[in-house]
mmCIF file of C-alpha atoms and ligand atoms in Angstrom:
data_model
loop_
_atom_site.group_PDB
_atom_site.id
_atom_site.type_symbol
_atom_site.label_atom_id
_atom_site.label_comp_id
_atom_site.label_asym_id
_atom_site.label_seq_id
_atom_site.Cartn_x
_atom_site.Cartn_y
_atom_site.Cartn_z
ATOM 1 C CA UNK A 1 129.273 -193.317 99.146
ATOM 2 C CA UNK A 2 131.435 -190.375 98.184
ATOM 3 C CA UNK A 3 132.246 -189.614 94.581
ATOM 4 C CA UNK A 4 135.029 -187.183 95.460
ATOM 5 C CA UNK A 5 137.186 -187.157 98.519
ATOM 6 C CA UNK A 6 139.911 -184.565 98.965
ATOM 7 C CA UNK A 7 142.118 -184.563 102.009
ATOM 8 C CA UNK A 8 144.887 -182.198 102.923
ATOM 9 C CA UNK A 9 144.769 -180.301 99.624
ATOM 10 C CA UNK A 10 147.412 -177.603 99.397
ATOM 11 C CA UNK A 11 148.092 -175.292 96.445
ATOM 12 C CA UNK A 12 151.007 -172.861 96.227
ATOM 13 C CA UNK A 13 151.756 -170.291 93.553
ATOM 14 C CA UNK A 14 155.405 -169.581 94.311
ATOM 15 C CA UNK A 15 155.287 -167.817 97.679
ATOM 16 C CA UNK A 16 151.482 -167.523 97.746
ATOM 17 C CA UNK A 17 149.663 -170.214 99.701
ATOM 18 C CA UNK A 18 146.248 -170.289 97.981
ATOM 19 C CA UNK A 19 144.848 -173.501 99.518
ATOM 20 C CA UNK A 20 146.103 -174.905 102.795
ATOM 21 C CA UNK A 21 145.306 -178.408 104.072
ATOM 22 C CA UNK A 22 141.704 -178.481 102.838
ATOM 23 C CA UNK A 23 139.555 -181.597 103.100
ATOM 24 C CA UNK A 24 136.270 -181.828 101.211
ATOM 25 C CA UNK A 25 133.927 -184.709 100.433
ATOM 26 C CA UNK A 26 131.230 -184.852 97.774
ATOM 27 C CA UNK A 27 128.728 -187.660 98.394
ATOM 28 C CA UNK A 28 127.274 -189.312 95.298
ATOM 29 C CA UNK A 29 124.221 -187.452 94.028
ATOM 30 C CA UNK A 30 124.735 -184.417 96.260
ATOM 31 C CA UNK A 31 125.400 -180.719 95.747
ATOM 32 C CA UNK A 32 128.290 -179.581 97.903
ATOM 33 C CA UNK A 33 129.026 -175.879 97.905
ATOM 34 C CA UNK A 34 132.262 -174.064 98.667
ATOM 35 C CA UNK A 35 131.635 -170.529 99.844
ATOM 36 C CA UNK A 36 134.148 -167.793 100.414
ATOM 37 C CA UNK A 37 135.198 -164.283 99.510
ATOM 38 C CA UNK A 38 137.391 -163.232 96.578
ATOM 39 C CA UNK A 39 140.781 -164.858 96.834
ATOM 40 C CA UNK A 40 139.746 -167.445 99.453
ATOM 41 C CA UNK A 41 141.132 -170.231 97.266
ATOM 42 C CA UNK A 42 137.898 -171.631 95.822
ATOM 43 C CA UNK A 43 138.936 -171.693 92.164
ATOM 44 C CA UNK A 44 142.366 -173.039 93.083
ATOM 45 C CA UNK A 45 140.710 -175.967 94.849
ATOM 46 C CA UNK A 46 138.563 -176.808 91.800
ATOM 47 C CA UNK A 47 141.581 -176.461 89.538
ATOM 48 C CA UNK A 48 143.511 -178.825 91.796
ATOM 49 C CA UNK A 49 140.743 -181.435 91.540
ATOM 50 C CA UNK A 50 140.740 -180.994 87.757
ATOM 51 C CA UNK A 51 144.512 -181.386 87.663
ATOM 52 C CA UNK A 52 145.215 -178.045 86.016
ATOM 53 C CA UNK A 53 147.281 -176.663 88.891
ATOM 54 C CA UNK A 54 149.831 -178.695 90.852
ATOM 55 C CA UNK A 55 148.641 -179.606 94.348
ATOM 56 C CA UNK A 56 149.655 -181.630 97.359
ATOM 57 C CA UNK A 57 147.223 -183.857 99.238
ATOM 58 C CA UNK A 58 145.057 -186.852 98.441
ATOM 59 C CA UNK A 59 142.437 -186.687 95.724
ATOM 60 C CA UNK A 60 140.146 -189.666 95.201
ATOM 61 C CA UNK A 61 137.441 -189.856 92.538
ATOM 62 C CA UNK A 62 135.134 -192.852 93.079
ATOM 63 C CA UNK A 63 137.696 -195.460 94.107
ATOM 64 C CA UNK A 64 140.501 -194.041 92.031
ATOM 65 C CA UNK A 65 143.501 -192.124 93.307
ATOM 66 C CA UNK A 66 144.002 -189.118 91.015
ATOM 67 C CA UNK A 67 147.670 -188.654 91.931
ATOM 68 C CA UNK A 68 149.808 -188.239 88.845
ATOM 69 C CA UNK A 69 146.839 -188.124 86.448
ATOM 70 C CA UNK A 70 146.653 -185.205 84.021
ATOM 71 C CA UNK A 71 143.531 -183.164 83.372
ATOM 72 C CA UNK A 72 142.702 -185.101 80.207
ATOM 73 C CA UNK A 73 142.650 -188.405 82.102
ATOM 74 C CA UNK A 74 140.510 -186.861 84.822
ATOM 75 C CA UNK A 75 138.022 -185.625 82.208
ATOM 76 C CA UNK A 76 137.978 -189.090 80.667
ATOM 77 C CA UNK A 77 137.296 -190.539 84.133
ATOM 78 C CA UNK A 78 134.149 -188.389 84.421
ATOM 79 C CA UNK A 79 135.120 -185.084 86.058
ATOM 80 C CA UNK A 80 134.069 -181.858 84.364
ATOM 81 C CA UNK A 81 134.833 -178.253 85.277
ATOM 82 C CA UNK A 82 132.870 -175.238 84.078
ATOM 83 C CA UNK A 83 135.388 -172.478 84.739
ATOM 84 C CA UNK A 84 134.504 -169.018 85.918
ATOM 85 C CA UNK A 85 135.317 -167.484 82.538
ATOM 86 C CA UNK A 86 133.028 -170.013 80.777
ATOM 87 C CA UNK A 87 135.635 -170.475 78.002
ATOM 88 C CA UNK A 88 133.336 -171.044 75.074
ATOM 89 C CA UNK A 89 134.357 -171.182 71.434
ATOM 90 C CA UNK A 90 132.941 -167.750 70.665
ATOM 91 C CA UNK A 91 133.174 -167.935 66.888
ATOM 92 C CA UNK A 92 131.341 -171.253 66.742
ATOM 93 C CA UNK A 93 127.609 -171.769 67.017
ATOM 94 C CA UNK A 94 125.819 -172.867 70.149
ATOM 95 C CA UNK A 95 125.203 -176.270 68.617
ATOM 96 C CA UNK A 96 128.829 -176.801 67.588
ATOM 97 C CA UNK A 97 130.001 -175.866 71.086
ATOM 98 C CA UNK A 98 127.670 -178.532 72.425
ATOM 99 C CA UNK A 99 128.868 -181.133 69.944
ATOM 100 C CA UNK A 100 132.454 -180.497 71.041
ATOM 101 C CA UNK A 101 131.380 -181.194 74.604
ATOM 102 C CA UNK A 102 130.731 -184.737 73.483
ATOM 103 C CA UNK A 103 134.431 -185.254 72.771
ATOM 104 C CA UNK A 104 134.987 -187.463 75.810
ATOM 105 C CA UNK A 105 132.324 -189.884 74.572
ATOM 106 C CA UNK A 106 133.050 -189.601 70.860
ATOM 107 C CA UNK A 107 133.210 -193.358 70.503
ATOM 108 C CA UNK A 108 129.934 -193.823 72.339
ATOM 109 C CA UNK A 109 127.731 -193.141 69.305
ATOM 110 C CA UNK A 110 125.497 -190.315 68.180
ATOM 111 C CA UNK A 111 125.421 -187.052 70.142
ATOM 112 C CA UNK A 112 121.830 -186.382 69.029
ATOM 113 C CA UNK A 113 119.931 -187.817 72.040
ATOM 114 C CA UNK A 114 122.110 -185.846 74.454
ATOM 115 C CA UNK A 115 121.771 -182.714 72.302
ATOM 116 C CA UNK A 116 117.976 -183.078 72.521
ATOM 117 C CA UNK A 117 118.250 -183.536 76.266
ATOM 118 C CA UNK A 118 120.277 -180.332 76.602
ATOM 119 C CA UNK A 119 117.770 -178.392 74.501
ATOM 120 C CA UNK A 120 114.984 -179.686 76.754
ATOM 121 C CA UNK A 121 116.961 -178.614 79.824
ATOM 122 C CA UNK A 122 117.854 -175.203 78.352
ATOM 123 C CA UNK A 123 115.140 -174.249 75.809
ATOM 124 C CA UNK A 124 116.874 -170.905 75.169
ATOM 125 C CA UNK A 125 119.857 -172.733 73.742
ATOM 126 C CA UNK A 126 117.593 -174.503 71.299
ATOM 127 C CA UNK A 127 116.188 -171.181 70.088
ATOM 128 C CA UNK A 128 119.750 -169.961 69.627
ATOM 129 C CA UNK A 129 121.358 -173.122 68.325
ATOM 130 C CA UNK A 130 122.652 -171.489 65.122
ATOM 131 C CA UNK A 131 123.800 -168.293 66.846
ATOM 132 C CA UNK A 132 127.521 -167.730 67.503
ATOM 133 C CA UNK A 133 128.402 -168.355 71.143
ATOM 134 C CA UNK A 134 130.169 -164.971 71.300
ATOM 135 C CA UNK A 135 126.870 -163.172 70.730
ATOM 136 C CA UNK A 136 125.043 -164.773 73.670
ATOM 137 C CA UNK A 137 124.049 -162.905 76.828
ATOM 138 C CA UNK A 138 125.887 -163.642 80.083
ATOM 139 C CA UNK A 139 123.176 -165.968 81.354
ATOM 140 C CA UNK A 140 122.987 -167.816 78.041
ATOM 141 C CA UNK A 141 126.757 -168.253 78.041
ATOM 142 C CA UNK A 142 126.598 -169.825 81.473
ATOM 143 C CA UNK A 143 123.826 -172.142 80.271
ATOM 144 C CA UNK A 144 125.911 -173.100 77.241
ATOM 145 C CA UNK A 145 129.021 -173.727 79.352
ATOM 146 C CA UNK A 146 127.016 -175.960 81.671
ATOM 147 C CA UNK A 147 125.305 -177.783 78.814
ATOM 148 C CA UNK A 148 128.609 -178.308 77.032
ATOM 149 C CA UNK A 149 130.051 -179.903 80.167
ATOM 150 C CA UNK A 150 126.959 -182.084 80.501
ATOM 151 C CA UNK A 151 127.301 -183.323 76.903
ATOM 152 C CA UNK A 152 130.220 -185.392 78.188
ATOM 153 C CA UNK A 153 127.914 -187.003 80.788
ATOM 154 C CA UNK A 154 130.239 -186.301 83.734
ATOM 155 C CA UNK A 155 129.687 -187.993 87.065
ATOM 156 C CA UNK A 156 131.074 -185.000 88.902
ATOM 157 C CA UNK A 157 130.227 -181.529 87.626
ATOM 158 C CA UNK A 158 132.255 -178.681 89.114
ATOM 159 C CA UNK A 159 130.776 -175.207 88.645
ATOM 160 C CA UNK A 160 132.980 -172.188 89.362
ATOM 161 C CA UNK A 161 130.769 -169.231 90.266
ATOM 162 C CA UNK A 162 127.959 -169.892 87.796
ATOM 163 C CA UNK A 163 126.028 -166.889 89.145
ATOM 164 C CA UNK A 164 128.836 -164.388 88.539
ATOM 165 C CA UNK A 165 127.562 -161.239 86.864
ATOM 166 C CA UNK A 166 124.056 -162.572 86.278
ATOM 167 C CA UNK A 167 120.687 -161.074 87.168
ATOM 168 C CA UNK A 168 118.855 -162.676 90.119
ATOM 169 C CA UNK A 169 116.223 -164.296 87.915
ATOM 170 C CA UNK A 170 118.870 -165.989 85.761
ATOM 171 C CA UNK A 171 120.814 -167.058 88.859
ATOM 172 C CA UNK A 172 117.675 -168.776 90.101
ATOM 173 C CA UNK A 173 117.214 -170.487 86.747
ATOM 174 C CA UNK A 174 120.813 -171.715 86.557
ATOM 175 C CA UNK A 175 120.946 -172.968 90.131
ATOM 176 C CA UNK A 176 117.479 -174.489 89.754
ATOM 177 C CA UNK A 177 118.862 -176.461 86.836
ATOM 178 C CA UNK A 178 121.797 -177.588 88.977
ATOM 179 C CA UNK A 179 119.311 -178.862 91.583
ATOM 180 C CA UNK A 180 117.427 -180.798 88.909
ATOM 181 C CA UNK A 181 120.665 -182.347 87.659
ATOM 182 C CA UNK A 182 121.445 -183.444 91.207
ATOM 183 C CA UNK A 183 117.963 -184.937 91.508
ATOM 184 C CA UNK A 184 118.759 -186.959 88.387
ATOM 185 C CA UNK A 185 121.955 -188.310 89.927
ATOM 186 C CA UNK A 186 124.765 -185.913 88.946
ATOM 187 C CA UNK A 187 127.101 -185.022 91.800
ATOM 188 C CA UNK A 188 127.958 -181.311 91.901
ATOM 189 C CA UNK A 189 130.720 -179.290 93.514
ATOM 190 C CA UNK A 190 129.536 -175.695 93.403
ATOM 191 C CA UNK A 191 131.809 -172.751 94.117
ATOM 192 C CA UNK A 192 129.849 -169.602 94.864
ATOM 193 C CA UNK A 193 130.201 -166.139 96.299
ATOM 194 C CA UNK A 194 126.418 -165.915 96.323
ATOM 195 C CA UNK A 195 126.044 -167.806 99.607
ATOM 196 C CA UNK A 196 122.329 -167.311 99.893
ATOM 197 C CA UNK A 197 121.592 -168.826 96.483
ATOM 198 C CA UNK A 198 124.086 -171.664 96.909
ATOM 199 C CA UNK A 199 122.862 -172.704 100.362
ATOM 200 C CA UNK A 200 119.293 -172.785 99.061
ATOM 201 C CA UNK A 201 120.111 -175.780 96.837
ATOM 202 C CA UNK A 202 123.123 -177.411 98.521
ATOM 203 C CA UNK A 203 123.149 -180.548 100.664
ATOM 204 C CA UNK A 204 126.344 -179.558 102.457
ATOM 205 C CA UNK A 205 128.678 -176.588 102.507
ATOM 206 C CA UNK A 206 132.189 -175.472 103.342
ATOM 207 C CA UNK A 207 133.328 -171.927 104.018
ATOM 208 C CA UNK A 208 136.855 -171.157 102.854
ATOM 209 C CA UNK A 209 138.819 -168.275 104.321
ATOM 210 C CA UNK A 210 142.389 -167.509 103.345
ATOM 211 C CA UNK A 211 142.806 -170.974 101.867
ATOM 212 C CA UNK A 212 141.481 -172.924 104.861
ATOM 213 C CA UNK A 213 138.117 -174.395 105.814
ATOM 214 C CA UNK A 214 136.776 -172.035 108.457
ATOM 215 C CA UNK A 215 133.461 -173.814 108.852
ATOM 216 C CA UNK A 216 131.483 -176.684 107.343
ATOM 217 C CA UNK A 217 128.020 -178.128 107.827
ATOM 218 C CA UNK A 218 124.494 -178.616 106.586
ATOM 219 C CA UNK A 219 122.978 -175.544 104.880
ATOM 220 C CA UNK A 220 120.576 -174.889 107.756
ATOM 221 C CA UNK A 221 123.439 -174.802 110.262
ATOM 222 C CA UNK A 222 125.541 -172.526 108.048
ATOM 223 C CA UNK A 223 122.607 -170.182 107.418
ATOM 224 C CA UNK A 224 122.155 -169.851 111.177
ATOM 225 C CA UNK A 225 125.842 -169.302 111.941
ATOM 226 C CA UNK A 226 126.605 -165.787 113.087
ATOM 227 C CA UNK A 227 129.891 -165.612 111.149
ATOM 228 C CA UNK A 228 128.199 -166.731 107.931
ATOM 229 C CA UNK A 229 125.353 -164.274 108.428
ATOM 230 C CA UNK A 230 127.733 -161.386 109.043
ATOM 231 C CA UNK A 231 130.267 -162.126 106.345
ATOM 232 C CA UNK A 232 128.325 -163.862 103.581
ATOM 233 C CA UNK A 233 124.584 -163.362 103.962
ATOM 234 C CA UNK A 234 124.564 -159.683 104.915
ATOM 235 C CA UNK A 235 122.656 -158.238 107.865
ATOM 236 C CA UNK A 236 118.922 -158.567 107.594
HETATM 237 P P1 ATP B 301 137.799 -165.470 93.218
HETATM 238 O O1 ATP B 301 136.402 -165.651 93.649
HETATM 239 O O2 ATP B 301 138.226 -164.055 93.261
HETATM 240 O O3 ATP B 301 138.164 -166.181 91.973
HETATM 241 P P2 ATP B 301 138.915 -167.639 94.745
HETATM 242 O O4 ATP B 301 138.353 -167.936 96.089
HETATM 243 O O5 ATP B 301 138.467 -168.492 93.640
HETATM 244 O O6 ATP B 301 138.669 -166.137 94.402
HETATM 245 P P3 ATP B 301 141.588 -168.218 93.932
HETATM 246 O O7 ATP B 301 141.305 -167.708 92.560
HETATM 247 O O8 ATP B 301 141.739 -169.665 94.107
HETATM 248 O O9 ATP B 301 140.461 -167.702 94.932
HETATM 249 O O10 ATP B 301 142.867 -167.466 94.493
HETATM 250 C C1 ATP B 301 143.455 -167.758 95.760
HETATM 251 C C2 ATP B 301 144.741 -166.949 95.903
HETATM 252 O O11 ATP B 301 145.727 -167.427 94.985
HETATM 253 C C3 ATP B 301 144.593 -165.476 95.602
HETATM 254 O O12 ATP B 301 145.404 -164.777 96.522
HETATM 255 C C4 ATP B 301 145.104 -165.321 94.195
HETATM 256 O O13 ATP B 301 145.667 -164.052 93.985
HETATM 257 C C5 ATP B 301 146.156 -166.390 94.128
HETATM 258 N N1 ATP B 301 146.298 -166.955 92.767
HETATM 259 C C6 ATP B 301 145.322 -167.572 92.058
HETATM 260 N N2 ATP B 301 145.783 -168.001 90.867
HETATM 261 C C7 ATP B 301 147.089 -167.633 90.812
HETATM 262 C C8 ATP B 301 148.132 -167.785 89.854
HETATM 263 N N3 ATP B 301 147.924 -168.416 88.698
HETATM 264 N N4 ATP B 301 149.337 -167.271 90.162
HETATM 265 C C9 ATP B 301 149.568 -166.650 91.335
HETATM 266 N N5 ATP B 301 148.637 -166.484 92.290
HETATM 267 C C10 ATP B 301 147.410 -166.963 92.038
#
């Protein structure tokens, strides 16, 4: 069963065609990655699913048509986006950022069990729970942005370039956590420029070029594709 099904997605910014007739499916409990160079349209596609940029095409989440629904309704339905810029509340503590992530489920009772779960998942955040988010390192910020999204217990977690600007060891840690989340049932749509790292954990992948899907397939097939090797994996 698919949790997200996008068909014919198109995003324009005035005269710029950022996404053109893109179809993407995220099966339940899978990691699907969208690869592509700068400007390929990856963020625009995630933003279209989130409802923060206007888009044409069909967007279905579980069995619900998202047409006409604003971002807030989509969040309430169980979609969460961790944007590329992380967008934390920098003058608030780590813990308060996490508590705010619970907003969607504020009527669902105490945030404490989920807070404990996040600290178990990201022990560094527990050590820094009273520290202001603005003083965290890049990797810790990414962990906090992911944990804050998870506080809302989304069914579909969209990550926009979580590895951006991070050291290889931290990238491995963050993507390893994404794989564990998938193993526990969260469906993930992962946008990455780091094709090697993304394909190592993904169940399926799409390659976007100039707003269109140039290629799609299982990670093993993509890793073996000459075009992917040349353009995204580097010569070895
Ligand atoms: P990056 O990895 O650099 O973020 P991307 O694959 O995520 O790239 P997008 O950010 O979706 O690509 O951008 C796709 C195209 O749309 C680019 O040509 C970009 O300049 C353009 N674009 C993105 N956002 C806007 C905007 N708000 N207004 C105008 N053009 C935009």
